[in-house]
Each structure stands twice: as structure tokens, then as C-alpha cells.
XYZ file of C-alpha atoms in Angstrom:
639
model
C -19.438 3.070 15.754
C -16.117 1.361 16.907
C -14.337 -1.098 14.666
C -13.492 -4.564 15.928
C -9.915 -6.011 15.853
C -11.419 -8.711 13.449
C -12.507 -6.213 11.036
C -9.288 -4.332 10.914
C -7.280 -7.538 10.573
C -9.442 -8.946 7.864
C -9.620 -5.668 5.813
C -5.710 -5.618 5.959
C -5.212 -9.411 4.890
C -7.944 -8.785 2.018
C -6.171 -5.735 0.831
C -2.803 -7.350 0.406
C -4.310 -10.755 -1.053
C -5.923 -8.600 -3.784
C -2.290 -7.388 -4.532
C -0.576 -10.867 -4.973
C 0.328 -11.674 -1.442
C -0.230 -14.930 0.253
C -1.415 -15.345 3.833
C 1.013 -17.095 6.145
C -0.158 -18.173 9.551
C 1.007 -16.669 12.792
C 4.133 -18.367 14.320
C 3.853 -19.219 18.003
C 4.903 -16.705 20.654
C 8.105 -18.779 21.703
C 10.533 -18.950 18.738
C 11.561 -22.569 17.636
C 15.107 -23.367 18.231
C 16.290 -19.771 18.948
C 18.205 -19.277 22.148
C 18.896 -15.593 21.552
C 15.254 -14.355 22.455
C 12.439 -15.311 24.665
C 9.453 -14.385 22.467
C 8.586 -13.408 18.910
C 8.493 -9.602 19.294
C 7.944 -8.541 15.519
C 6.353 -9.845 12.493
C 9.413 -10.395 10.529
C 11.256 -12.447 13.241
C 9.848 -15.710 12.022
C 10.762 -14.820 8.405
C 14.301 -13.617 9.007
C 16.027 -16.553 6.793
C 13.972 -15.290 3.855
C 15.511 -11.851 4.212
C 18.940 -13.502 4.213
C 18.492 -15.134 0.891
C 16.577 -18.395 1.478
C 13.640 -18.403 -0.944
C 10.037 -18.344 0.566
C 8.174 -21.495 -0.476
C 5.034 -19.402 -1.137
C 6.671 -16.674 -3.311
C 7.989 -13.113 -2.873
C 4.829 -11.602 -1.470
C 3.416 -12.675 1.827
C 1.058 -10.978 4.412
C -0.034 -11.966 7.973
C -0.995 -11.056 11.419
C 1.457 -12.250 13.807
C 1.140 -12.581 17.745
C 4.000 -10.691 19.314
C 5.065 -10.274 23.171
C 7.692 -7.674 24.429
C 8.489 -8.520 27.935
C 10.731 -5.448 28.269
C 7.503 -3.361 28.161
C 6.028 -4.896 31.522
C 6.886 -1.823 33.381
C 5.584 0.597 30.781
C 2.271 -0.817 30.914
C -0.255 1.424 32.782
C -0.117 4.447 30.269
C -2.601 4.774 27.606
C -0.601 3.025 24.758
C 1.958 0.435 26.028
C 0.874 -3.314 25.928
C 3.130 -6.496 26.334
C 1.045 -8.756 24.022
C 0.010 -7.130 20.671
C -0.675 -8.343 17.159
C 1.537 -6.923 14.158
C -0.012 -6.772 11.007
C 2.763 -7.316 8.261
C 3.389 -7.522 4.559
C 6.598 -8.418 3.063
C 8.481 -8.260 -0.338
C 11.435 -10.500 -0.760
C 12.965 -8.874 -3.851
C 9.718 -7.923 -5.481
C 8.162 -4.570 -5.184
C 9.923 -1.692 -3.290
C 9.223 1.914 -2.000
C 6.860 3.334 -4.642
C 4.203 0.575 -4.300
C 4.579 0.088 -0.626
C 4.015 3.606 0.335
C 1.090 3.852 -2.246
C -0.599 0.830 -0.724
C -0.049 1.886 3.005
C -1.467 5.311 2.244
C -4.498 3.786 0.198
C -5.317 1.081 3.161
C -5.093 3.756 5.765
C -7.058 6.504 4.065
C -9.570 4.536 1.720
C -9.981 1.227 3.349
C -9.792 2.411 6.910
C -10.988 5.853 6.108
C -8.386 7.723 8.352
C -8.610 11.417 7.775
C -5.449 12.140 5.764
C -4.880 15.446 7.474
C -4.240 13.460 10.750
C -1.479 11.333 9.169
C 2.246 12.285 9.531
C 5.283 10.544 8.367
C 9.129 10.238 9.080
C 11.936 9.312 6.855
C 15.565 8.832 7.017
C 17.953 12.077 7.128
C 20.908 10.367 5.484
C 24.490 10.255 6.592
C 27.491 11.883 4.676
C 29.885 10.000 7.088
C 28.467 6.818 5.663
C 27.697 7.890 2.095
C 24.025 7.233 2.460
C 21.763 9.816 0.804
C 18.652 11.205 2.515
C 15.748 9.074 1.401
C 14.300 11.334 -1.222
C 12.425 8.511 -2.877
C 10.280 7.994 0.173
C 9.842 11.736 0.565
C 8.708 12.149 -3.070
C 6.329 9.284 -2.768
C 4.795 10.546 0.352
C 4.382 13.999 -1.161
C 2.689 12.509 -4.125
C 0.393 10.397 -2.062
C -0.600 13.614 0.133
C -0.879 15.947 -2.967
C -3.682 13.529 -4.321
C -5.830 14.367 -1.329
C -4.925 18.203 -1.504
C -2.341 18.366 1.140
C 1.230 19.841 0.733
C 3.614 17.643 2.653
C 6.515 19.798 3.450
C 9.579 18.642 5.205
C 10.656 19.330 8.847
C 14.413 18.982 8.765
C 15.282 18.861 12.272
C 11.809 18.428 14.076
C 13.161 17.535 17.499
C 14.525 21.114 17.831
C 11.885 23.088 15.962
C 8.781 20.942 16.325
C 6.599 20.085 13.352
C 5.086 23.299 12.574
C 3.053 23.101 9.440
C 5.202 20.375 8.097
C 3.909 16.961 7.270
C 7.220 14.877 6.928
C 9.673 14.778 9.754
C 13.556 13.862 9.058
C 15.211 11.739 11.573
C 18.638 10.094 11.449
C 19.088 6.765 13.366
C 15.353 6.590 14.382
C 14.712 5.906 10.848
C 17.231 3.215 10.214
C 16.713 -0.458 10.872
C 19.254 -3.401 11.111
C 18.851 -6.562 13.382
C 21.546 -4.923 15.554
C 20.800 -1.180 15.413
C 22.688 1.696 14.228
C 25.371 1.194 11.310
C 28.197 1.618 13.567
C 27.095 -1.514 15.342
C 26.476 -3.549 12.285
C 28.942 -6.432 11.326
C 30.309 -6.595 7.754
C 27.820 -8.261 5.248
C 24.841 -7.276 7.328
C 21.972 -5.985 5.620
C 19.876 -2.851 6.697
C 18.160 0.113 5.393
C 15.973 3.215 6.066
C 12.575 2.948 7.275
C 9.436 5.356 7.308
C 7.032 5.529 9.932
C 3.427 6.816 9.859
C 2.028 8.692 12.752
C -1.526 9.583 13.748
C -2.262 12.949 15.364
C -4.863 13.087 17.947
C -4.954 16.776 17.541
C -3.974 20.089 19.436
C -7.449 20.606 20.899
C -6.919 17.562 23.360
C -3.793 19.579 24.635
C -2.094 16.286 25.250
C 1.377 18.052 24.801
C 0.496 21.010 27.157
C -0.480 18.598 29.743
C 2.525 16.443 29.718
C 5.931 16.506 31.355
C 7.436 17.729 27.891
C 5.389 20.771 27.666
C 8.376 23.019 27.659
C 9.885 21.222 24.701
C 8.910 21.282 21.034
C 6.407 18.748 20.070
C 7.277 16.413 17.309
C 6.428 13.087 15.833
C 8.608 11.120 18.350
C 7.709 13.295 21.227
C 6.366 11.070 23.992
C 3.603 13.529 24.862
C 0.917 11.302 23.413
C -0.279 13.773 20.643
C 1.317 11.585 17.909
C 1.106 7.865 17.864
C 3.129 5.798 15.747
C 0.675 3.132 14.050
C 2.861 1.426 11.352
C 6.317 1.504 9.924
C 7.928 0.300 6.570
C 11.515 -0.986 6.574
C 13.264 -0.849 3.295
C 16.244 -3.300 3.263
C 18.333 -1.665 0.746
C 21.921 -1.644 1.829
C 24.683 -4.096 2.810
C 27.689 -3.136 4.836
C 31.013 -3.914 3.442
C 34.137 -5.180 5.099
C 35.750 -1.638 4.941
C 32.570 -0.089 6.751
C 31.143 1.517 3.627
C 27.530 0.560 2.280
C 26.426 -0.563 -1.115
C 22.974 -1.338 -2.473
C 21.477 -4.865 -2.311
C 20.940 -6.325 -5.929
C 17.625 -7.647 -4.462
C 15.752 -5.291 -1.945
C 13.158 -6.187 0.468
C 10.213 -4.597 2.265
C 9.322 -5.282 5.902
C 5.850 -3.624 7.113
C 4.713 -3.740 10.744
C 1.584 -2.294 11.981
C 0.469 -2.594 15.365
C -3.240 -3.514 15.275
C -3.993 -2.198 18.568
C -2.678 1.215 17.685
C -4.163 1.196 14.268
C -7.782 0.406 15.950
C -6.873 3.560 18.460
C -6.376 5.603 15.281
C -9.604 4.507 13.594
C -11.351 5.292 16.873
C -9.601 8.531 17.269
C -9.024 7.594 20.936
C -5.491 7.822 22.257
C -6.357 5.358 24.908
C -5.792 1.919 23.240
C -7.564 0.357 26.487
C -11.012 1.885 25.339
C -11.057 0.070 22.163
C -13.308 -3.062 21.676
C -10.194 -5.282 22.169
C -10.223 -4.428 25.949
C -13.828 -3.401 26.440
C -15.185 -6.940 27.712
C -12.513 -7.340 30.348
C -12.518 -3.961 31.577
C -16.328 -4.195 32.147
C -15.682 -7.571 33.854
C -13.097 -5.895 36.165
C -15.508 -2.998 36.920
C -18.186 -5.474 38.146
C -15.663 -7.404 40.314
C -14.080 -4.536 41.575
C -17.311 -2.494 42.218
C -15.373 0.728 40.716
C -14.906 2.337 37.457
C -12.025 2.589 35.055
C -12.262 6.507 35.228
C -12.537 6.687 38.946
C -8.842 7.971 39.062
C -5.704 7.837 37.454
C -4.627 5.138 39.958
C -7.684 3.260 38.941
C -7.198 3.415 35.163
C -3.466 2.261 35.763
C -4.730 -0.797 37.583
C -7.334 -1.438 35.131
C -4.874 -1.206 32.276
C -2.180 -3.578 33.883
C -4.840 -6.125 34.684
C -6.300 -6.165 31.368
C -3.058 -6.310 29.419
C -1.412 -8.694 31.678
C -4.372 -11.199 31.614
C -4.553 -11.142 27.794
C -0.789 -11.765 27.593
C -0.761 -14.660 30.087
C -3.611 -16.345 28.272
C -1.815 -16.068 24.812
C 1.374 -17.486 26.359
C -0.543 -20.291 28.229
C -2.324 -21.247 24.949
C 1.231 -21.453 23.276
C 2.252 -23.978 25.794
C 4.380 -21.738 28.287
C 3.767 -22.494 31.785
C 4.796 -20.196 34.944
C 8.222 -21.006 36.324
C 11.186 -19.121 37.646
C 13.120 -19.289 34.254
C 13.081 -17.909 30.966
C 9.478 -17.841 29.260
C 7.900 -19.241 32.361
C 9.307 -16.475 34.472
C 7.602 -13.728 32.202
C 4.326 -15.690 32.429
C 4.491 -15.886 36.178
C 5.417 -12.223 36.450
C 2.423 -11.217 34.193
C 0.051 -13.217 36.380
C 1.376 -11.930 39.745
C 1.321 -8.423 38.575
C -2.230 -8.714 37.570
C -3.071 -10.193 41.036
C -1.230 -7.301 42.610
C -3.054 -4.498 40.757
C -6.438 -6.374 41.531
C -5.725 -6.102 45.264
C -5.352 -2.241 44.470
C -8.973 -2.454 43.153
C -10.369 -4.426 46.103
C -10.520 -7.650 44.244
C -9.866 -10.074 46.923
C -10.973 -13.373 45.218
C -9.697 -15.292 42.556
C -10.671 -13.768 39.275
C -8.160 -14.426 36.521
C -9.735 -17.801 35.143
C -13.086 -15.847 35.071
C -11.475 -12.807 33.182
C -9.797 -14.967 30.890
C -13.097 -15.908 29.205
C -13.079 -12.462 27.586
C -9.749 -13.098 26.101
C -10.603 -16.396 24.705
C -13.922 -15.133 23.195
C -12.040 -12.394 21.430
C -9.346 -14.635 19.689
C -10.813 -17.974 19.382
C -11.596 -17.270 15.655
C -7.962 -16.084 14.819
C -6.259 -18.144 17.313
C -8.175 -21.429 17.817
C -5.625 -22.608 20.333
C -6.755 -20.352 23.045
C -10.236 -22.144 22.943
C -8.635 -25.706 22.538
C -6.445 -25.218 25.551
C -9.088 -23.255 27.730
C -9.171 -26.038 30.566
C -5.410 -25.922 30.866
C -5.266 -21.998 30.817
C -8.104 -21.744 33.436
C -6.454 -24.262 35.660
C -3.048 -22.853 35.463
C -4.259 -19.291 36.111
C -6.449 -20.617 39.177
C -3.249 -22.321 40.658
C -0.845 -19.501 39.987
C -3.251 -17.002 41.357
C -3.914 -19.107 44.448
C -0.163 -19.484 45.121
C 0.660 -16.006 44.868
C -2.321 -14.902 47.103
C -0.587 -16.792 49.649
C 2.744 -15.109 48.849
C 1.090 -11.796 49.631
C -0.182 -13.031 52.849
C 3.499 -14.122 53.635
C 4.625 -10.675 52.654
C 1.977 -8.972 54.874
C 3.161 -11.299 57.820
C 6.943 -10.382 57.142
C 6.023 -6.677 57.039
C 4.138 -7.013 60.213
C 7.209 -8.448 61.814
C 9.571 -5.675 60.769
C 7.178 -3.205 61.911
C 6.939 -4.599 65.415
C 10.850 -4.863 65.291
C 11.623 -1.336 64.053
C 8.855 0.897 64.757
C 9.251 3.780 67.160
C 6.527 5.919 68.348
C 4.999 7.667 65.071
C 7.560 6.288 62.809
C 7.584 2.762 61.263
C 11.189 2.617 60.966
C 10.752 0.894 57.295
C 13.541 1.493 54.992
C 13.750 1.345 51.116
C 15.958 -1.785 51.813
C 13.357 -3.165 53.830
C 10.728 -2.583 50.941
C 13.015 -4.004 48.320
C 13.717 -7.148 50.572
C 9.951 -7.558 50.692
C 9.592 -7.202 46.996
C 12.526 -9.302 45.965
C 11.938 -12.209 48.579
C 8.240 -12.431 48.653
C 6.988 -10.456 45.511
C 5.526 -8.321 48.002
C 4.607 -4.890 46.099
C 6.130 -1.752 47.540
C 2.682 -0.096 47.084
C 1.299 -2.531 49.807
C 4.211 -1.850 51.991
C 3.274 1.775 51.764
C -0.386 1.256 52.329
C 0.183 -0.975 55.412
C 2.545 1.602 56.853
C 0.122 4.481 56.292
C -2.582 2.541 58.050
C -0.576 1.980 61.164
C 1.616 4.922 61.127
C -0.362 7.868 59.686
C 2.235 10.396 60.685
C 5.198 8.433 58.937
C 5.862 10.698 56.267
C 9.325 8.929 55.023
C 7.651 5.800 53.537
C 5.275 7.736 51.525
C 7.837 10.044 50.092
C 9.187 10.642 46.762
C 12.672 10.051 48.091
C 11.742 6.557 49.490
C 10.363 5.577 46.171
C 13.520 6.803 44.459
C 15.694 4.876 46.655
C 13.437 1.865 46.281
C 13.695 2.218 42.274
C 17.620 2.621 42.568
C 17.805 -0.622 44.554
C 15.685 -2.181 41.628
C 17.677 -0.644 38.864
C 20.830 -1.866 40.475
C 19.379 -5.361 40.625
C 18.080 -5.361 37.117
C 21.514 -4.057 35.937
C 23.374 -7.005 37.429
C 20.676 -9.434 36.185
C 20.931 -7.944 32.632
C 24.758 -8.251 32.896
C 24.188 -11.938 33.669
C 21.946 -12.362 30.724
C 24.226 -10.693 28.384
C 27.154 -12.914 29.240
C 24.863 -15.765 28.635
C 23.706 -14.295 25.327
C 27.330 -14.185 24.169
C 27.652 -17.804 24.202
C 24.431 -18.529 22.313
C 23.166 -19.092 18.774
C 24.619 -15.556 17.341
C 27.976 -16.625 17.363
C 27.485 -20.657 17.093
C 25.171 -21.345 14.015
C 27.429 -24.263 13.195
C 26.960 -25.911 16.501
C 23.197 -25.111 16.752
C 22.631 -26.334 13.392
C 24.253 -29.770 14.231
C 21.943 -29.758 17.217
C 18.921 -28.914 15.049
C 19.461 -32.057 13.114
C 20.169 -34.119 15.990
C 16.961 -33.350 17.483
C 15.215 -34.874 14.496
C 17.349 -38.136 15.078
C 16.559 -37.939 18.848
C 12.784 -37.484 17.941
C 13.006 -40.528 15.512
C 14.917 -42.874 18.261
C 12.507 -42.045 20.957
C 9.439 -43.162 18.634
C 11.322 -46.072 17.415
C 12.320 -47.228 20.945
C 9.247 -46.158 23.099
C 6.501 -46.260 20.457
C 4.677 -43.899 18.012
C 2.820 -42.441 20.872
C 5.642 -40.129 21.393
C 5.004 -36.540 20.286
C 7.328 -33.521 20.300
C 6.017 -30.892 22.879
C 8.915 -28.450 22.735
C 12.477 -27.920 22.065
C 15.227 -25.412 22.989
C 18.743 -25.197 21.375
C 21.891 -23.397 22.616
C 25.523 -23.857 21.359
C 25.994 -26.208 24.592
C 23.148 -28.628 24.453
C 19.676 -29.421 23.037
C 16.427 -29.850 25.183
C 13.683 -31.862 23.938
C 10.157 -32.107 25.437
C 8.014 -35.315 24.328
C 4.893 -37.344 25.654
C 5.698 -40.356 27.588
C 3.876 -41.749 30.492
C 6.356 -43.677 32.274
C 10.015 -42.814 32.935
C 12.317 -44.966 30.482
C 14.882 -46.901 32.395
C 18.689 -46.277 32.061
C 19.072 -49.310 29.793
C 16.256 -47.749 27.366
C 17.907 -44.332 27.399
C 21.171 -46.018 26.333
C 19.422 -47.822 23.599
C 17.872 -44.359 22.489
C 21.273 -42.879 22.505
C 23.064 -45.664 20.792
C 20.447 -45.701 17.880
C 21.236 -41.858 17.320
C 24.828 -42.359 17.526
C 24.655 -45.126 15.060
C 22.628 -42.958 12.608
C 25.363 -40.291 13.002
C 28.176 -42.743 12.176
C 26.234 -43.956 9.145
C 26.742 -40.491 7.669
C 23.153 -40.456 6.376
C 21.889 -37.787 3.714
C 19.758 -34.889 4.894
C 17.587 -33.951 2.209
C 15.184 -30.749 1.765
C 12.248 -30.817 -0.232
C 9.379 -28.228 -1.003
C 5.807 -29.546 -1.220
C 2.302 -28.968 -0.259
C 1.513 -29.484 3.495
C -1.176 -31.951 2.391
C 1.340 -34.071 0.337
C 4.036 -34.078 3.195
C 1.264 -35.331 5.739
C 0.226 -38.140 3.302
C 3.768 -39.178 2.937
C 4.024 -39.552 6.668
C 6.070 -36.451 7.500
C 5.619 -35.538 11.206
C 4.116 -32.145 12.050
C 2.928 -31.771 15.744
C 2.519 -27.962 15.278
C 0.475 -28.307 12.088
C -1.293 -24.745 12.632
C 1.929 -22.824 12.316
C 2.936 -24.201 8.941
C 1.813 -22.676 5.639
C 0.094 -24.695 2.677
C 3.450 -24.973 1.095
C 6.192 -26.401 3.216
C 9.622 -27.561 3.531
C 10.316 -31.235 4.607
C 13.611 -32.550 5.727
C 14.074 -36.330 5.309
C 16.990 -38.029 6.909
C 18.400 -41.254 5.452
C 17.088 -44.415 4.182
C 15.630 -47.513 6.494
C 15.042 -50.943 4.847
C 11.513 -50.965 6.080
C 10.244 -47.487 6.287
C 12.366 -46.000 3.592
C 13.589 -43.119 5.772
C 14.717 -42.531 9.273
C 12.994 -39.312 9.856
C 10.719 -36.961 7.920
C 9.371 -33.743 9.276
C 8.031 -30.598 8.477
C 10.711 -27.898 9.434
C 12.231 -24.408 8.444
C 15.781 -25.590 8.908
C 18.629 -25.150 8.888
C 20.283 -28.291 8.985
C 23.432 -30.404 8.185
C 23.810 -32.020 4.791
C 24.811 -35.468 6.092
C 24.468 -36.893 9.758
C 28.200 -37.685 9.982
C 28.502 -33.586 10.481
C 26.793 -33.837 13.763
C 29.323 -35.638 15.972
C 28.853 -38.092 18.701
C 26.048 -37.265 21.334
C 25.688 -38.099 25.089
C 22.561 -37.943 27.261
C 23.103 -35.298 29.985
C 19.803 -35.956 31.924
C 16.136 -37.055 31.414
C 13.354 -36.030 33.721
C 9.817 -35.576 34.129
C 8.255 -31.887 33.666
C 4.776 -32.649 34.258
C 2.014 -35.347 33.972
C 2.770 -37.410 30.778
C 5.614 -35.127 29.657
C 9.226 -35.687 29.913
C 12.400 -33.723 29.056
C 15.841 -34.998 27.730
C 19.087 -33.300 27.248
C 21.839 -33.980 24.790
C 25.140 -32.592 24.325
C 28.169 -33.407 22.153
C 31.052 -35.756 23.538
C 33.876 -33.385 24.541
């Protein structure tokens, strides 16, 4: 009988709470006050400050299941293992236990609690670098060998598995594939940056399935990092062990940390001994729904399987984004949400689903996650309305694309040939979101003898145009990133404290009905979304700004305290995203007010300035409506 995601999640959290860990809630998918990334894409991302020295209020051992989304994987979805949204099971040690305990616990959890066959488990370790003076991770090797020996397995080491294959070996040694830092390989790490080796666990789906022999890699040695599908990485332990020095050398950290991440969907696939993650109970309800809507089956063809996978993944990801407050748009997180929805509709078209279906399909996702993430049920009506509206708009877009293609065909076709080029297909795709697959289908229907549009060369040209466009887009993004948080921590810290003052001034001037609905900070400005039914006039906005600048001029103290969430709320601290905070919280209090005793008191992870005078004078850049009852205000520093 197949396991449910909830049973795996509960087993993992229980396993580590029995070993002294405290469960922390999942952070929202959109990182708070972090302009360097669109989404939370790993379990450790919301905890980064605790790896860099800030004590965690709940102690040195924590565990959770974190919602994650990797938008860069959108184009990869369609195979049997890639998803955009996923859950990352994670446990962390902040200067507490290290390799011996972690490896023993991982092996015990996988083989005893989840009852995975240990003969199906393989691991990787760091190869070491003579150039950097970092030894091979012998501690990890010996600990893995000890664990395997206890179940009667000799875990020998494959020194260069990418060239020789795994053979009879159990442990694969790799170089930079088994090194972790925030910025990648040691050569790219700045001085005083922590990093260290990691050790992955792979599940072997077995030689009998002939996954390697049937793959494009069949002529190469099969090893743990081969993409043939035989071996699937299910979890990884990062051992933050070293600190890079100014001269480029590495020394051991006095306090070493552990960061474990295990993809819930992949662990479930291993438990089911099923290489296709979309056959798990996570996706079964929505796949069944799609089969009913389309009148076809998941296994009808490879093309059908891909379409089912894309629709199921993108629907789930869109629901989770909408539940966390993201709305479809043409920028940032909103663009990703819109792209997910449109790709789902596009592939539904391939399956013959011609009516609106996303709101209906979202029910399966909501029912699956409402226990772990109650916000999906709480925002159900908004999710359904947004999906319906966005799907309706895109279906009209599809209609426009078809009309444009018809015009092109009437202008360019000659005899048996359509005259449609890859440039035409890219124009339709970029301008109208019209899928190249639909272009090919329509051409094939009208011009069955046209062999150009359906050719591999046509698709190569189309993909090349897309790559060129993507490269130019990434270049622009990289330039934007350079000016962001990474190189401007002082600026963003000042803006972060200014956000609290802005919130306080809005509530003081407009009323306590004002609630924060979102914020975004770069080194150039802060953006703050808040509840307000009517637009404040210019005089009111000036009053709000004058109050903020007065508090800045007063050079008020900013005090951080640790207390229970219950105590903080009873003292009047504001927390409009209560579900994301643990039971023990950080509270920042700003200044003193004759009537209220303080200007601002909010639950917050920081960082903040120590006195408001460090912020500097601010000016309102603009203020606008972004939806019914929600307004947005931008502030920047006076130049």
C-alpha cells in the first residue's frame, strides 16, 4: 500500500523531535524583505541568519517541512521527477551535533522508520582538494561504512564514478558536486564566507528496469549523478565546516553546522519504489480529475504523460503561490504565477480540455494540503476566482494567437507550403503566448505536405531564438541583481526599520484598520502594501511622511527582545503573518510614546538599525491602489 505525504512528513518530524529538535513552521514561498530571490527554494533559506551567527530563539536543533518553489525548473517539468513546487524536509544543527550523529540518524530514519531497503541506498561524499588544502571527507565515508556494515553491506568507494561507473561500489566520491556554499565552488566564495562538504543519499530503482539502457546516456557509464533516472537523489546533508580566509585558504569553523534537506516528493517515490513521482498519492487525485476531464489516460502516450505532469505540477504550484498572496502579473513573482497558469492551460489544450478547469482542479490541491498549510483553505475563494479569471483571459489569448496565425498563413502560404518560419512561431509565442506546438498543429492540419514546420530543424531554430531571448533577459536580471541586497546590507537594513516606522505612521494617521499585506526592499527604495479602503489625499500622505521623518530625527532606540509569541501579542506587538512565527519570537520595539509607551512593536526577524537616526530622511516616491481595499506606497531616501 502506498504511503501518503502526510504520513512521511509526520514520521520525519516525530523522528527528530524525539532527538531534541523543535518544529518551526514553514515560511511563506515569497521571502520577506529579500530582493535577491523571488522564492524560497530551500529549507535553509529562511534560516540563513542562524548559520551566520545569530542565535536561534528555539535553540540549536530545529526541524520543519518547508514549502519551496524553483521557477528555473519550469521548462524541466514533464519528465518523471522534476516539479516546480516541492516540500523540503529539513533538520538543522547550529553548532550542536555534526557528521556522526547526522549520518546515523539519516540512515536510521530511511531504513527503519521508512523501511527503505538499504541495498537500494547509495551515497556521495566530497573528494577533497589538494589545491585548497581540504582533505577528502573521510569522516563521512567511515560513518556511512559503519551504518551499512550494521546491515551486512560492504560500502566500498568509487573514486571516479563519472568515468568508471559505480560497479559494486556503494559510495561515490565527487569534487564540487559535493561542496556547498551560498555562492557555489570555493573559487567563487568571498573571504569570510562559510562552506563545506555535503553528502547525498540516492535511491536505486534497479538495473531490471533498464532505465539507463533506454536513456540518451546509454553509451556512458552509469553513476549516481547520471541523468538516466536509475538513481534518484532523495536527500542531502550539508556540513558547514570551513571558513574562507583573506588569502584564499580555508580554516575550520569553531562552531560547525548541519543543514539537511530531503525532497518529500522524491522520498515518497523511493518509498513507493516508483521512479515517476507523479504516480504517488500526492498527484493521484488531480491526475484522476484530468483523466475524467480529458477523456484520455495518463499512459495513453509519452505526449499525454508530459501534458498530465505539467498540468498537475503547475496547478499545484499556482495554488500554493496564490495562497501565499501572489497574484498573476507581468513582473517578479506574479509573472511566474501567470506563466504556470498559462502553461497548464496550454497543455490542457493538448489533452482536448476546452473548458475552464483550473478552479475545479485546485480542489484536489486544497484538500491535500489544508491540514499542513491551512492558508490554502482559508484563501480558497480568492484562489478559485483568480484561477478562473486568469484562465479565461489566456483562453482569449489563445484565440488571438490562432487568429494571427491564420492571417500569417493567408499572407505567406504558397501551394503545399505554409511559409511559416521559426521567426513567425517565436513572434506568436512571445507576443501572444501562443505555443509553438499549436502553431505546428494548425499548420499540419492545413498543409499536411509541409515538412518544414514539423521538422527538428524548425524546433532547433525556434529554441535558439528562445535561448537568445532568455540570455538577454538574464543579462538584464543580473544587472538588476548587482544593485540589490547582496551588496547593500546597510541600505536595506535602514529601509527595513523605516518599514516599521511607515507601518506605525499609517496606523496612527489613517487608523488601526491598516494592516501590512506585503513589503519588498531593495537598496533603492522600500515598497509597502497595506489595507485602506480609500485613497489618502496629498495632505494626508505628507502628514504620514512628516511623522516618519520626525521619528527619524528623534533618534529613537530600536530594541530587540526574545519572548514567547503569546507574550508578544498580549503586549500589543503587531504580527499580521502570525502562522509563520514560531512559539519563541524576536520583537523589535522602537522608541517611547507618552501615551502608548512605544512607537512601534512588531514580531520580526530583523535586521534593524540601533537608533532611528541612522535611517536618514525619507520621501514618498508614489502611492497607488493595487486592488480592492489594498494600496501600495513607495519610499526612498532623500538624495
